[in-house]
CSV table of C-alpha atoms in Angstrom, one decimal:
chain,number,residue,atom,x,y,z
A,1,LYS,CA,1.8,3.0,-12.0
A,2,ALA,CA,1.3,-0.7,-11.5
A,3,GLY,CA,0.3,-1.9,-8.1
A,4,VAL,CA,1.6,-4.7,-6.0
A,5,THR,CA,1.5,-8.0,-7.9
A,6,GLN,CA,1.2,-11.3,-6.1
A,7,THR,CA,1.4,-14.7,-7.8
A,8,PRO,CA,-0.1,-17.2,-8.0
A,9,ARG,CA,-3.6,-16.0,-7.1
A,10,TYR,CA,-4.7,-19.4,-5.8
A,11,LEU,CA,-2.8,-22.5,-4.7
A,12,ILE,CA,-3.9,-25.9,-3.6
A,13,LYS,CA,-1.3,-28.1,-1.8
A,14,THR,CA,-1.3,-31.2,0.4
A,15,ARG,CA,0.1,-31.6,3.8
A,16,GLY,CA,3.8,-32.0,3.9
A,17,GLN,CA,4.5,-30.1,0.6
A,18,GLN,CA,6.2,-26.8,0.4
A,19,VAL,CA,5.1,-23.7,-1.4
A,20,THR,CA,6.7,-20.5,-2.7
A,21,LEU,CA,4.8,-17.3,-3.2
A,22,SER,CA,5.9,-14.3,-5.1
A,23,CYS,CA,5.4,-10.5,-4.7
A,24,SER,CA,6.4,-7.7,-7.0
A,25,PRO,CA,6.2,-4.3,-5.2
A,26,ILE,CA,5.3,-1.0,-6.7
A,27,SER,CA,8.2,0.4,-8.6
A,28,GLY,CA,10.5,2.4,-6.4
A,29,HIS,CA,9.3,0.7,-3.2
A,30,ARG,CA,12.1,-0.9,-1.3
A,31,SER,CA,10.1,-2.4,1.7
A,32,VAL,CA,8.0,-5.5,1.4
A,33,SER,CA,6.0,-7.0,4.2
A,34,TRP,CA,4.1,-10.3,4.3
A,35,TYR,CA,0.9,-11.0,6.3
A,36,GLN,CA,-1.2,-14.1,6.9
A,37,GLN,CA,-4.9,-13.4,7.0
A,38,THR,CA,-7.4,-15.9,8.4
A,39,PRO,CA,-11.0,-15.4,9.6
A,40,GLY,CA,-10.1,-16.3,13.1
A,41,GLN,CA,-6.9,-14.4,13.6
A,42,GLY,CA,-7.1,-11.6,11.2
A,43,LEU,CA,-3.9,-10.2,9.7
A,44,GLN,CA,-0.8,-11.5,11.4
A,45,PHE,CA,2.6,-10.1,10.5
A,46,LEU,CA,5.1,-12.6,9.1
A,47,PHE,CA,8.2,-10.6,8.1
A,48,GLU,CA,9.4,-7.4,6.5
A,49,TYR,CA,12.3,-7.0,4.1
A,50,PHE,CA,14.0,-3.7,3.3
A,51,SER,CA,16.9,-3.5,0.8
A,52,GLU,CA,17.3,-7.3,0.8
A,53,THR,CA,17.6,-7.5,4.6
A,54,GLN,CA,15.0,-9.0,6.9
A,55,ARG,CA,14.1,-6.1,9.2
A,56,ASN,CA,11.3,-7.5,11.3
A,57,LYS,CA,9.9,-11.0,11.9
A,58,GLY,CA,6.6,-12.1,13.4
A,59,ASN,CA,5.9,-15.0,15.7
A,60,PHE,CA,5.7,-17.8,13.1
A,61,PRO,CA,7.6,-21.1,13.1
A,62,GLY,CA,10.8,-21.5,11.1
A,63,ARG,CA,8.9,-23.3,8.4
A,64,PHE,CA,8.0,-19.8,7.2
A,65,SER,CA,10.8,-18.0,5.5
A,66,GLY,CA,11.3,-15.2,2.9
A,67,ARG,CA,13.8,-13.3,1.0
A,68,GLN,CA,14.1,-10.1,-1.1
A,69,PHE,CA,16.0,-9.7,-4.3
A,70,SER,CA,18.0,-6.7,-5.5
A,71,ASN,CA,15.1,-5.5,-7.6
A,72,SER,CA,12.9,-5.5,-4.4
A,73,ARG,CA,10.8,-8.4,-5.5
A,74,SER,CA,10.2,-10.8,-2.6
A,75,GLU,CA,9.3,-14.4,-2.2
A,76,MET,CA,8.1,-16.3,0.8
A,77,ASN,CA,8.4,-20.0,1.3
A,78,VAL,CA,6.4,-22.3,3.6
A,79,SER,CA,7.8,-25.8,4.1
A,80,THR,CA,6.1,-28.9,5.4
A,81,LEU,CA,2.7,-27.5,5.0
A,82,GLU,CA,0.1,-28.0,7.7
A,83,LEU,CA,-3.7,-27.8,7.4
A,84,GLY,CA,-3.6,-24.6,9.6
A,85,ASP,CA,-1.4,-22.9,7.0
A,86,SER,CA,-4.5,-22.4,4.8
A,87,ALA,CA,-5.0,-18.7,4.6
A,88,LEU,CA,-4.8,-15.6,2.4
A,89,TYR,CA,-1.2,-14.5,2.2
A,90,LEU,CA,-0.9,-10.7,1.6
A,91,CYS,CA,2.1,-8.8,0.5
A,92,ALA,CA,2.4,-5.1,1.0
A,93,SER,CA,5.0,-2.6,-0.2
A,94,SER,CA,6.1,0.8,1.0
A,95,LEU,CA,8.7,3.4,0.1
A,96,ALA,CA,10.5,3.0,3.4
A,97,PRO,CA,10.3,0.6,6.4
A,98,GLN,CA,7.0,0.2,8.2
A,99,GLY,CA,6.1,2.7,10.8
A,100,ASN,CA,4.0,5.6,9.7
A,101,GLU,CA,4.4,4.5,6.1
A,102,LYS,CA,1.4,3.9,3.9
A,103,LEU,CA,1.2,0.2,2.9
A,104,PHE,CA,0.1,-0.8,-0.5
A,105,PHE,CA,-1.3,-4.3,-0.5
A,106,GLY,CA,-1.5,-6.9,-3.3
A,107,SER,CA,-4.7,-9.0,-3.8
A,108,GLY,CA,-3.1,-11.9,-2.1
A,109,THR,CA,-2.5,-15.6,-2.7
A,110,GLN,CA,-5.2,-17.9,-1.4
A,111,LEU,CA,-3.5,-21.0,-0.1
A,112,SER,CA,-5.5,-24.1,0.6
A,113,VAL,CA,-3.8,-27.1,2.3
A,114,LEU,CA,-5.6,-30.4,2.0
B,1,THR,CA,2.3,-7.8,23.2
B,2,GLN,CA,0.4,-4.9,21.8
B,3,LEU,CA,-3.2,-5.7,20.8
B,4,LEU,CA,-5.8,-3.8,18.9
B,5,GLU,CA,-9.4,-4.7,19.7
B,6,GLN,CA,-12.1,-3.8,17.2
B,7,SER,CA,-15.8,-3.6,17.9
B,8,PRO,CA,-18.3,-4.5,16.8
B,9,GLN,CA,-17.0,-7.6,14.9
B,10,PHE,CA,-20.0,-7.6,12.5
B,11,LEU,CA,-22.4,-4.8,11.6
B,12,SER,CA,-25.4,-5.1,9.3
B,13,ILE,CA,-27.4,-1.9,8.6
B,14,GLN,CA,-29.7,-0.3,6.1
B,15,GLU,CA,-28.7,2.3,3.6
B,16,GLY,CA,-28.8,5.8,5.1
B,17,GLU,CA,-28.0,4.8,8.7
B,18,ASN,CA,-25.1,6.1,10.6
B,19,LEU,CA,-22.5,3.8,12.3
B,20,THR,CA,-19.4,3.9,14.4
B,21,VAL,CA,-16.6,1.4,14.6
B,22,TYR,CA,-14.1,1.3,17.5
B,23,CYS,CA,-10.5,0.4,17.7
B,24,ASN,CA,-9.1,0.1,21.3
B,25,SER,CA,-5.8,-0.8,22.9
B,26,SER,CA,-4.1,-0.5,26.3
B,27,SER,CA,-0.9,0.5,24.5
B,28,VAL,CA,0.1,3.9,23.1
B,29,PHE,CA,0.6,4.1,19.3
B,30,SER,CA,2.6,6.7,17.4
B,31,SER,CA,0.0,6.5,14.6
B,32,LEU,CA,-3.1,4.6,13.6
B,33,GLN,CA,-4.2,3.7,10.1
B,34,TRP,CA,-7.6,2.6,8.9
B,35,TYR,CA,-8.0,0.3,5.9
B,36,ARG,CA,-10.9,-1.1,4.0
B,37,GLN,CA,-10.8,-4.5,2.4
B,38,GLU,CA,-13.2,-5.8,-0.1
B,39,PRO,CA,-13.7,-9.5,-0.9
B,40,GLY,CA,-10.9,-11.0,-3.0
B,41,GLU,CA,-8.7,-7.9,-2.6
B,42,GLY,CA,-6.1,-6.6,-0.3
B,43,PRO,CA,-6.7,-3.8,2.2
B,44,VAL,CA,-6.6,-0.2,0.9
B,45,LEU,CA,-5.5,2.6,3.2
B,46,LEU,CA,-8.2,5.1,4.0
B,47,VAL,CA,-6.5,7.4,6.5
B,48,THR,CA,-3.6,7.8,8.9
B,49,VAL,CA,-4.0,9.7,12.2
B,50,VAL,CA,-0.9,10.8,14.1
B,51,THR,CA,-1.8,13.4,16.7
B,52,GLY,CA,-3.8,12.7,19.8
B,53,GLY,CA,-7.2,14.2,19.5
B,54,GLU,CA,-6.9,14.4,15.7
B,55,VAL,CA,-10.0,14.3,13.6
B,56,LYS,CA,-9.9,13.6,9.9
B,57,LYS,CA,-12.8,13.6,7.4
B,58,LEU,CA,-13.0,11.7,4.2
B,59,LYS,CA,-16.3,12.5,2.5
B,60,ARG,CA,-18.9,10.7,4.7
B,61,LEU,CA,-16.2,9.1,6.9
B,62,THR,CA,-14.9,10.7,10.1
B,63,PHE,CA,-11.8,9.3,11.8
B,64,GLN,CA,-10.7,10.3,15.3
B,65,PHE,CA,-7.6,9.4,17.3
B,66,GLY,CA,-8.0,9.4,21.0
B,67,ASP,CA,-6.2,12.0,23.1
B,68,ALA,CA,-4.0,9.4,24.7
B,69,ARG,CA,-3.3,7.8,21.3
B,70,LYS,CA,-4.6,4.4,22.6
B,71,ASP,CA,-7.9,4.3,20.6
B,72,SER,CA,-9.5,5.4,17.5
B,73,SER,CA,-13.0,5.5,15.9
B,74,LEU,CA,-14.5,5.5,12.4
B,75,HIS,CA,-17.9,7.1,12.0
B,76,ILE,CA,-19.8,6.7,8.7
B,77,THR,CA,-22.7,9.0,8.0
B,78,ALA,CA,-25.5,7.9,5.7
B,79,ALA,CA,-24.0,4.6,4.9
B,80,GLN,CA,-24.2,3.3,1.3
B,81,PRO,CA,-24.0,-0.2,-0.1
B,82,GLY,CA,-20.6,0.8,-1.5
B,83,ASP,CA,-19.3,1.1,2.0
B,84,THR,CA,-19.7,-2.7,2.5
B,85,GLY,CA,-16.4,-4.3,3.4
B,86,LEU,CA,-14.0,-5.2,6.2
B,87,TYR,CA,-12.7,-2.2,8.1
B,88,LEU,CA,-9.3,-2.7,9.7
B,89,CYS,CA,-7.3,-0.5,12.1
B,90,ALA,CA,-3.6,-0.8,12.3
B,91,GLY,CA,-1.2,0.7,14.8
B,92,SER,CA,2.4,1.6,14.7
B,93,ASN,CA,4.4,1.8,17.9
B,94,GLN,CA,7.0,4.3,18.7
B,95,ALA,CA,9.8,1.9,17.8
B,96,GLY,CA,8.7,1.9,14.2
B,97,THR,CA,8.2,-1.9,14.1
B,98,ALA,CA,5.7,-3.8,12.1
B,99,LEU,CA,2.1,-2.6,11.9
B,100,ILE,CA,-0.3,-4.4,14.2
B,101,PHE,CA,-3.7,-5.0,12.8
B,102,GLY,CA,-7.0,-5.4,14.6
B,103,LYS,CA,-9.2,-8.3,13.5
B,104,GLY,CA,-11.6,-6.0,11.7
B,105,THR,CA,-15.2,-5.0,11.6
B,106,THR,CA,-17.3,-6.6,8.8
B,107,LEU,CA,-19.8,-4.0,7.6
B,108,SER,CA,-22.8,-4.9,5.4
B,109,VAL,CA,-25.0,-2.1,4.1
B,110,SER,CA,-28.1,-3.2,2.3
B,111,SER,CA,-30.3,-1.0,0.1
């Protein structure tokens, strides 16, 4: 069974640009969550999608957005990039919405904003 | 806002030593999960504890959930270099909202 796939693996952008990250969950998983990981703040929750609907949203500005498609694949978009957006962006999938569910993480997309 | 505090932040030990990592909160969680993350990879779930006072063992790793479900600990016996990594605890509150992660404990085991 294939794991969670995130693309691209690495990205380098400049301030002001926008970026789209992709996540393909494990087959059969309908929930996809996104986290931002930085050395100083650890893993911070961005949002969760279940059956194409945003179920939960973290405390991030509106520049961060996401969506989920009918095949459960998800994308997140960051517009008007800032230096502080440099981080590892992790996607996790689960069978059902978060709670006591086991999360399966991808390897992440390392975003560097110059 | 619910917070999970992990300690210590960094731990560097020799192979064969024992260690304990702590995860504390002032809030009650319906469950706590422990993950290990290796460089360049995403976190991998080690265990989920649900019942207050619960103890789970995974080979040389022992996980405990506090009686009041506000804290948890991870004890590693006879650490090995393969145990090196970032250990993260994550809590789920009773409303079933998003998992809250601690900032993690970076463990380095040298041979």
